[in-house]
PDB file of C-alpha atoms in Angstrom:
ATOM      1  CA  UNK D   1     -27.399  -1.841 -83.469  1.00  0.00           C
ATOM      2  CA  UNK D   2     -30.700  -3.702 -83.461  1.00  0.00           C
ATOM      3  CA  UNK D   3     -30.032  -5.905 -80.413  1.00  0.00           C
ATOM      4  CA  UNK D   4     -30.486  -5.250 -76.702  1.00  0.00           C
ATOM      5  CA  UNK D   5     -27.415  -5.478 -74.461  1.00  0.00           C
ATOM      6  CA  UNK D   6     -26.998  -8.801 -72.671  1.00  0.00           C
ATOM      7  CA  UNK D   7     -29.491 -10.698 -74.867  1.00  0.00           C
ATOM      8  CA  UNK D   8     -27.870 -13.518 -76.915  1.00  0.00           C
ATOM      9  CA  UNK D   9     -28.715 -13.944 -80.587  1.00  0.00           C
ATOM     10  CA  UNK D  10     -27.583 -16.252 -83.388  1.00  0.00           C
ATOM     11  CA  UNK D  11     -26.512 -15.640 -86.985  1.00  0.00           C
ATOM     12  CA  UNK D  12     -25.532 -18.192 -89.656  1.00  0.00           C
ATOM     13  CA  UNK D  13     -22.699 -17.545 -92.104  1.00  0.00           C
ATOM     14  CA  UNK D  14     -21.334 -19.470 -95.071  1.00  0.00           C
ATOM     15  CA  UNK D  15     -17.600 -19.690 -95.732  1.00  0.00           C
ATOM     16  CA  UNK D  16     -16.239 -16.303 -96.780  1.00  0.00           C
ATOM     17  CA  UNK D  17     -19.200 -14.324 -95.465  1.00  0.00           C
ATOM     18  CA  UNK D  18     -18.779 -11.678 -92.768  1.00  0.00           C
ATOM     19  CA  UNK D  19     -21.038 -10.127 -90.157  1.00  0.00           C
ATOM     20  CA  UNK D  20     -20.458  -6.778 -88.434  1.00  0.00           C
ATOM     21  CA  UNK D  21     -21.701  -6.117 -84.909  1.00  0.00           C
ATOM     22  CA  UNK D  22     -21.787  -2.313 -84.676  1.00  0.00           C
ATOM     23  CA  UNK D  23     -21.945  -0.353 -81.417  1.00  0.00           C
ATOM     24  CA  UNK D  24     -25.145   1.613 -80.902  1.00  0.00           C
ATOM     25  CA  UNK D  25     -23.215   4.797 -80.072  1.00  0.00           C
ATOM     26  CA  UNK D  26     -19.683   6.229 -80.337  1.00  0.00           C
ATOM     27  CA  UNK D  27     -19.707   6.806 -76.560  1.00  0.00           C
ATOM     28  CA  UNK D  28     -17.316   4.498 -74.645  1.00  0.00           C
ATOM     29  CA  UNK D  29     -20.026   3.158 -72.312  1.00  0.00           C
ATOM     30  CA  UNK D  30     -22.120   2.150 -75.341  1.00  0.00           C
ATOM     31  CA  UNK D  31     -19.405   0.017 -76.937  1.00  0.00           C
ATOM     32  CA  UNK D  32     -19.147  -3.771 -77.200  1.00  0.00           C
ATOM     33  CA  UNK D  33     -16.485  -4.514 -74.588  1.00  0.00           C
ATOM     34  CA  UNK D  34     -17.189  -7.766 -72.782  1.00  0.00           C
ATOM     35  CA  UNK D  35     -19.265  -9.235 -75.615  1.00  0.00           C
ATOM     36  CA  UNK D  36     -18.883 -12.997 -75.952  1.00  0.00           C
ATOM     37  CA  UNK D  37     -18.927 -14.811 -79.303  1.00  0.00           C
ATOM     38  CA  UNK D  38     -19.014 -18.590 -79.757  1.00  0.00           C
ATOM     39  CA  UNK D  39     -19.309 -20.628 -82.938  1.00  0.00           C
ATOM     40  CA  UNK D  40     -19.666 -24.221 -84.099  1.00  0.00           C
ATOM     41  CA  UNK D  41     -16.878 -23.829 -86.699  1.00  0.00           C
ATOM     42  CA  UNK D  42     -13.633 -21.791 -86.791  1.00  0.00           C
ATOM     43  CA  UNK D  43     -14.048 -18.047 -87.320  1.00  0.00           C
ATOM     44  CA  UNK D  44     -11.873 -14.921 -87.263  1.00  0.00           C
ATOM     45  CA  UNK D  45     -12.952 -11.807 -85.377  1.00  0.00           C
ATOM     46  CA  UNK D  46     -11.541  -8.354 -86.080  1.00  0.00           C
ATOM     47  CA  UNK D  47     -11.987  -5.502 -83.599  1.00  0.00           C
ATOM     48  CA  UNK D  48     -12.073  -2.005 -85.058  1.00  0.00           C
ATOM     49  CA  UNK D  49     -12.874   1.542 -83.965  1.00  0.00           C
ATOM     50  CA  UNK D  50     -12.938   4.265 -86.599  1.00  0.00           C
ATOM     51  CA  UNK D  51     -11.782   7.847 -86.077  1.00  0.00           C
ATOM     52  CA  UNK D  52     -10.582   7.546 -82.483  1.00  0.00           C
ATOM     53  CA  UNK D  53      -9.788  11.132 -81.553  1.00  0.00           C
ATOM     54  CA  UNK D  54      -7.695  11.967 -78.473  1.00  0.00           C
ATOM     55  CA  UNK D  55      -9.225  14.984 -76.755  1.00  0.00           C
ATOM     56  CA  UNK D  56      -7.258  18.182 -77.346  1.00  0.00           C
ATOM     57  CA  UNK D  57      -4.882  16.790 -80.003  1.00  0.00           C
ATOM     58  CA  UNK D  58      -6.910  16.921 -83.219  1.00  0.00           C
ATOM     59  CA  UNK D  59      -5.820  13.620 -84.780  1.00  0.00           C
ATOM     60  CA  UNK D  60      -8.314  10.896 -85.676  1.00  0.00           C
ATOM     61  CA  UNK D  61      -7.328   7.335 -86.546  1.00  0.00           C
ATOM     62  CA  UNK D  62      -8.809   3.913 -87.084  1.00  0.00           C
ATOM     63  CA  UNK D  63      -7.500   1.327 -84.614  1.00  0.00           C
ATOM     64  CA  UNK D  64      -8.069  -2.406 -84.337  1.00  0.00           C
ATOM     65  CA  UNK D  65      -6.675  -5.912 -84.413  1.00  0.00           C
ATOM     66  CA  UNK D  66      -7.740  -9.513 -84.902  1.00  0.00           C
ATOM     67  CA  UNK D  67      -8.664 -10.874 -81.506  1.00  0.00           C
ATOM     68  CA  UNK D  68      -7.668 -14.260 -80.079  1.00  0.00           C
ATOM     69  CA  UNK D  69      -9.710 -17.151 -78.635  1.00  0.00           C
ATOM     70  CA  UNK D  70     -10.269 -17.232 -74.871  1.00  0.00           C
ATOM     71  CA  UNK D  71      -8.336 -20.525 -74.799  1.00  0.00           C
ATOM     72  CA  UNK D  72      -5.019 -18.790 -75.559  1.00  0.00           C
ATOM     73  CA  UNK D  73      -5.396 -15.772 -73.291  1.00  0.00           C
ATOM     74  CA  UNK D  74      -3.010 -15.674 -70.351  1.00  0.00           C
ATOM     75  CA  UNK D  75      -2.337 -14.353 -66.866  1.00  0.00           C
ATOM     76  CA  UNK D  76       0.941 -12.457 -67.444  1.00  0.00           C
ATOM     77  CA  UNK D  77       1.518  -9.575 -69.849  1.00  0.00           C
ATOM     78  CA  UNK D  78       4.158  -6.914 -70.357  1.00  0.00           C
ATOM     79  CA  UNK D  79       3.601  -3.725 -72.318  1.00  0.00           C
ATOM     80  CA  UNK D  80       6.113  -1.081 -73.330  1.00  0.00           C
ATOM     81  CA  UNK D  81       5.115   2.552 -73.633  1.00  0.00           C
ATOM     82  CA  UNK D  82       5.022   3.906 -77.172  1.00  0.00           C
ATOM     83  CA  UNK D  83       5.421   7.505 -78.262  1.00  0.00           C
ATOM     84  CA  UNK D  84       1.984   9.081 -77.850  1.00  0.00           C
ATOM     85  CA  UNK D  85       1.631  12.546 -76.358  1.00  0.00           C
ATOM     86  CA  UNK D  86       0.675  13.062 -72.725  1.00  0.00           C
ATOM     87  CA  UNK D  87      -1.369  10.342 -71.047  1.00  0.00           C
ATOM     88  CA  UNK D  88      -2.846   8.835 -74.219  1.00  0.00           C
ATOM     89  CA  UNK D  89      -1.117   5.442 -73.818  1.00  0.00           C
ATOM     90  CA  UNK D  90      -3.694   2.950 -72.505  1.00  0.00           C
ATOM     91  CA  UNK D  91      -4.158  -0.728 -71.695  1.00  0.00           C
ATOM     92  CA  UNK D  92      -7.604  -2.326 -71.481  1.00  0.00           C
ATOM     93  CA  UNK D  93      -7.723  -5.504 -69.385  1.00  0.00           C
ATOM     94  CA  UNK D  94     -10.848  -7.646 -69.905  1.00  0.00           C
ATOM     95  CA  UNK D  95     -11.661 -10.577 -67.613  1.00  0.00           C
ATOM     96  CA  UNK D  96     -12.785 -13.955 -68.948  1.00  0.00           C
ATOM     97  CA  UNK D  97     -13.927 -15.271 -65.536  1.00  0.00           C
ATOM     98  CA  UNK D  98     -15.569 -13.931 -62.389  1.00  0.00           C
ATOM     99  CA  UNK D  99     -13.489 -12.869 -59.367  1.00  0.00           C
ATOM    100  CA  UNK D 100     -10.411 -12.073 -61.458  1.00  0.00           C
ATOM    101  CA  UNK D 101      -7.831 -10.140 -59.448  1.00  0.00           C
ATOM    102  CA  UNK D 102      -5.745  -7.729 -61.548  1.00  0.00           C
ATOM    103  CA  UNK D 103      -2.220  -6.776 -60.475  1.00  0.00           C
ATOM    104  CA  UNK D 104      -0.287  -3.846 -61.958  1.00  0.00           C
ATOM    105  CA  UNK D 105       3.487  -3.921 -61.379  1.00  0.00           C
ATOM    106  CA  UNK D 106       2.941  -6.439 -58.557  1.00  0.00           C
ATOM    107  CA  UNK D 107       0.171  -4.509 -56.733  1.00  0.00           C
ATOM    108  CA  UNK D 108      -3.496  -5.550 -56.865  1.00  0.00           C
ATOM    109  CA  UNK D 109      -5.589  -2.734 -58.347  1.00  0.00           C
ATOM    110  CA  UNK D 110      -9.074  -4.242 -58.926  1.00  0.00           C
ATOM    111  CA  UNK D 111     -11.182  -7.414 -59.065  1.00  0.00           C
ATOM    112  CA  UNK D 112     -13.245  -7.950 -62.235  1.00  0.00           C
ATOM    113  CA  UNK D 113     -16.194 -10.119 -63.200  1.00  0.00           C
ATOM    114  CA  UNK D 114     -16.326 -11.894 -66.569  1.00  0.00           C
ATOM    115  CA  UNK D 115     -16.650  -9.350 -69.387  1.00  0.00           C
ATOM    116  CA  UNK D 116     -15.613  -6.350 -67.274  1.00  0.00           C
ATOM    117  CA  UNK D 117     -12.747  -4.141 -68.484  1.00  0.00           C
ATOM    118  CA  UNK D 118     -10.200  -2.135 -66.492  1.00  0.00           C
ATOM    119  CA  UNK D 119      -8.415   0.835 -68.085  1.00  0.00           C
ATOM    120  CA  UNK D 120      -4.738   1.414 -67.267  1.00  0.00           C
ATOM    121  CA  UNK D 121      -2.867   4.590 -68.228  1.00  0.00           C
ATOM    122  CA  UNK D 122       0.701   3.651 -69.218  1.00  0.00           C
ATOM    123  CA  UNK D 123       3.028   6.292 -67.779  1.00  0.00           C
ATOM    124  CA  UNK D 124       6.195   4.255 -67.130  1.00  0.00           C
ATOM    125  CA  UNK D 125       8.468   2.900 -69.902  1.00  0.00           C
ATOM    126  CA  UNK D 126       7.049  -0.569 -69.251  1.00  0.00           C
ATOM    127  CA  UNK D 127       4.251  -2.165 -67.266  1.00  0.00           C
ATOM    128  CA  UNK D 128       3.616  -5.675 -65.931  1.00  0.00           C
ATOM    129  CA  UNK D 129       0.045  -7.004 -65.724  1.00  0.00           C
ATOM    130  CA  UNK D 130      -0.746 -10.213 -63.840  1.00  0.00           C
ATOM    131  CA  UNK D 131      -4.164 -11.739 -63.200  1.00  0.00           C
ATOM    132  CA  UNK D 132      -5.621 -14.603 -61.175  1.00  0.00           C
ATOM    133  CA  UNK D 133      -7.564 -15.852 -64.230  1.00  0.00           C
ATOM    134  CA  UNK D 134      -6.878 -15.471 -67.968  1.00  0.00           C
ATOM    135  CA  UNK D 135      -7.536 -11.987 -69.376  1.00  0.00           C
ATOM    136  CA  UNK D 136      -7.326 -10.058 -72.622  1.00  0.00           C
ATOM    137  CA  UNK D 137      -4.985  -7.051 -72.737  1.00  0.00           C
ATOM    138  CA  UNK D 138      -5.537  -4.502 -75.528  1.00  0.00           C
ATOM    139  CA  UNK D 139      -3.044  -1.654 -75.972  1.00  0.00           C
ATOM    140  CA  UNK D 140      -3.595   1.804 -77.476  1.00  0.00           C
ATOM    141  CA  UNK D 141      -0.267   3.321 -78.519  1.00  0.00           C
ATOM    142  CA  UNK D 142       1.287   5.237 -81.398  1.00  0.00           C
ATOM    143  CA  UNK D 143       3.365   8.336 -82.171  1.00  0.00           C
ATOM    144  CA  UNK D 144       2.405  11.903 -81.234  1.00  0.00           C
ATOM    145  CA  UNK D 145      -1.375  11.878 -81.559  1.00  0.00           C
ATOM    146  CA  UNK D 146      -1.423   9.208 -84.294  1.00  0.00           C
ATOM    147  CA  UNK D 147      -3.019   6.156 -82.695  1.00  0.00           C
ATOM    148  CA  UNK D 148      -2.643   2.426 -83.208  1.00  0.00           C
ATOM    149  CA  UNK D 149      -3.720  -0.622 -81.213  1.00  0.00           C
ATOM    150  CA  UNK D 150      -3.001  -4.305 -80.686  1.00  0.00           C
ATOM    151  CA  UNK D 151      -4.140  -7.337 -78.714  1.00  0.00           C
ATOM    152  CA  UNK D 152      -1.079  -8.201 -76.614  1.00  0.00           C
ATOM    153  CA  UNK D 153       0.093 -11.809 -76.444  1.00  0.00           C
ATOM    154  CA  UNK D 154       0.776 -13.321 -73.010  1.00  0.00           C
ATOM    155  CA  UNK D 155       4.500 -13.329 -72.246  1.00  0.00           C
ATOM    156  CA  UNK D 156       4.606 -17.136 -72.088  1.00  0.00           C
ATOM    157  CA  UNK D 157       3.445 -17.594 -75.697  1.00  0.00           C
ATOM    158  CA  UNK D 158       5.403 -14.889 -77.470  1.00  0.00           C
ATOM    159  CA  UNK D 159       8.905 -14.145 -78.669  1.00  0.00           C
ATOM    160  CA  UNK D 160      11.266 -15.239 -81.429  1.00  0.00           C
ATOM    161  CA  UNK D 161      14.977 -15.293 -82.153  1.00  0.00           C
ATOM    162  CA  UNK D 162      14.756 -13.218 -85.334  1.00  0.00           C
ATOM    163  CA  UNK D 163      12.455 -10.662 -86.927  1.00  0.00           C
ATOM    164  CA  UNK D 164      12.426  -8.739 -90.193  1.00  0.00           C
ATOM    165  CA  UNK D 165      10.925  -5.301 -90.725  1.00  0.00           C
ATOM    166  CA  UNK D 166      10.970  -2.704 -93.482  1.00  0.00           C
ATOM    167  CA  UNK D 167      10.604   1.066 -93.281  1.00  0.00           C
ATOM    168  CA  UNK D 168       8.047   2.274 -95.815  1.00  0.00           C
ATOM    169  CA  UNK D 169       8.027   5.976 -94.941  1.00  0.00           C
ATOM    170  CA  UNK D 170      10.467   8.836 -94.432  1.00  0.00           C
ATOM    171  CA  UNK D 171       9.006   9.387 -90.958  1.00  0.00           C
ATOM    172  CA  UNK D 172      10.644   7.960 -87.870  1.00  0.00           C
ATOM    173  CA  UNK D 173       9.749   4.439 -86.814  1.00  0.00           C
ATOM    174  CA  UNK D 174      10.417   2.839 -83.452  1.00  0.00           C
ATOM    175  CA  UNK D 175      10.961  -0.684 -82.189  1.00  0.00           C
ATOM    176  CA  UNK D 176      10.319  -1.702 -78.593  1.00  0.00           C
ATOM    177  CA  UNK D 177      12.141  -4.813 -77.401  1.00  0.00           C
ATOM    178  CA  UNK D 178      11.250  -7.046 -74.472  1.00  0.00           C
ATOM    179  CA  UNK D 179      13.764  -9.724 -73.501  1.00  0.00           C
ATOM    180  CA  UNK D 180      14.152 -12.269 -70.739  1.00  0.00           C
ATOM    181  CA  UNK D 181      16.766 -11.197 -68.188  1.00  0.00           C
ATOM    182  CA  UNK D 182      20.214 -12.289 -69.360  1.00  0.00           C
ATOM    183  CA  UNK D 183      19.537 -11.685 -73.046  1.00  0.00           C
ATOM    184  CA  UNK D 184      20.052  -7.927 -73.097  1.00  0.00           C
ATOM    185  CA  UNK D 185      23.437  -8.119 -74.839  1.00  0.00           C
ATOM    186  CA  UNK D 186      22.474 -10.682 -77.476  1.00  0.00           C
ATOM    187  CA  UNK D 187      20.960  -8.480 -80.193  1.00  0.00           C
ATOM    188  CA  UNK D 188      22.233  -7.817 -83.697  1.00  0.00           C
ATOM    189  CA  UNK D 189      20.746  -5.525 -86.355  1.00  0.00           C
ATOM    190  CA  UNK D 190      21.888  -6.497 -89.865  1.00  0.00           C
ATOM    191  CA  UNK D 191      24.521  -8.609 -88.055  1.00  0.00           C
ATOM    192  CA  UNK D 192      25.827  -5.541 -86.157  1.00  0.00           C
ATOM    193  CA  UNK D 193      25.960  -6.096 -82.348  1.00  0.00           C
ATOM    194  CA  UNK D 194      26.640  -2.410 -81.488  1.00  0.00           C
ATOM    195  CA  UNK D 195      23.247  -0.899 -82.417  1.00  0.00           C
ATOM    196  CA  UNK D 196      21.166  -2.470 -79.616  1.00  0.00           C
ATOM    197  CA  UNK D 197      23.287  -2.690 -76.469  1.00  0.00           C
ATOM    198  CA  UNK D 198      22.638  -4.140 -73.026  1.00  0.00           C
ATOM    199  CA  UNK D 199      22.860  -0.751 -71.264  1.00  0.00           C
ATOM    200  CA  UNK D 200      19.761   0.443 -73.137  1.00  0.00           C
ATOM    201  CA  UNK D 201      17.452  -1.979 -71.290  1.00  0.00           C
ATOM    202  CA  UNK D 202      15.539  -1.287 -68.071  1.00  0.00           C
ATOM    203  CA  UNK D 203      13.889  -3.727 -65.675  1.00  0.00           C
ATOM    204  CA  UNK D 204      10.107  -4.104 -65.929  1.00  0.00           C
ATOM    205  CA  UNK D 205       8.504  -3.193 -62.566  1.00  0.00           C
ATOM    206  CA  UNK D 206       6.994  -6.040 -60.539  1.00  0.00           C
TER     207      UNK D 206
END
């Protein structure tokens, strides 16, 4: 709001201050995808969209995440399908450089210029995205028609040997696990090795 698309402008903030860049319209083609922000000191940037409403399902949720610097984006990503109804599961792949070839499950699907975004509908249990230059991958997922979102980390800078989580609701919660081949039988939940078993895993295409 208040600035023409494609025209750079500068703001100055003191420590602790925030600035909100707000899309001029709720329509997808009026949003801020592909916007580039640079600064002379460290900053944090949070992406947010309020009241995202999947057509025909009636729910409306706020989604968002803190984004990452271009310097730690990658060229390989894996996403697992969540539990949204129908074809609501989406990935948004945004290029950081011109002539970026995007591959889905090993097959090239498009070439992007810097700032362009490609939408992928996630229909399989998992999906493998590879690119010729570093990209951002943003996932829309959730349960039923209740939406959530996250910036995905590249597969080469993610993963840990242990994780803790707590259930804060009586509703069902789900955990999706991605593991390097050979590690499928190595999981324990509360020290019990029989809850997550190797036969439950499937190979990621591509």
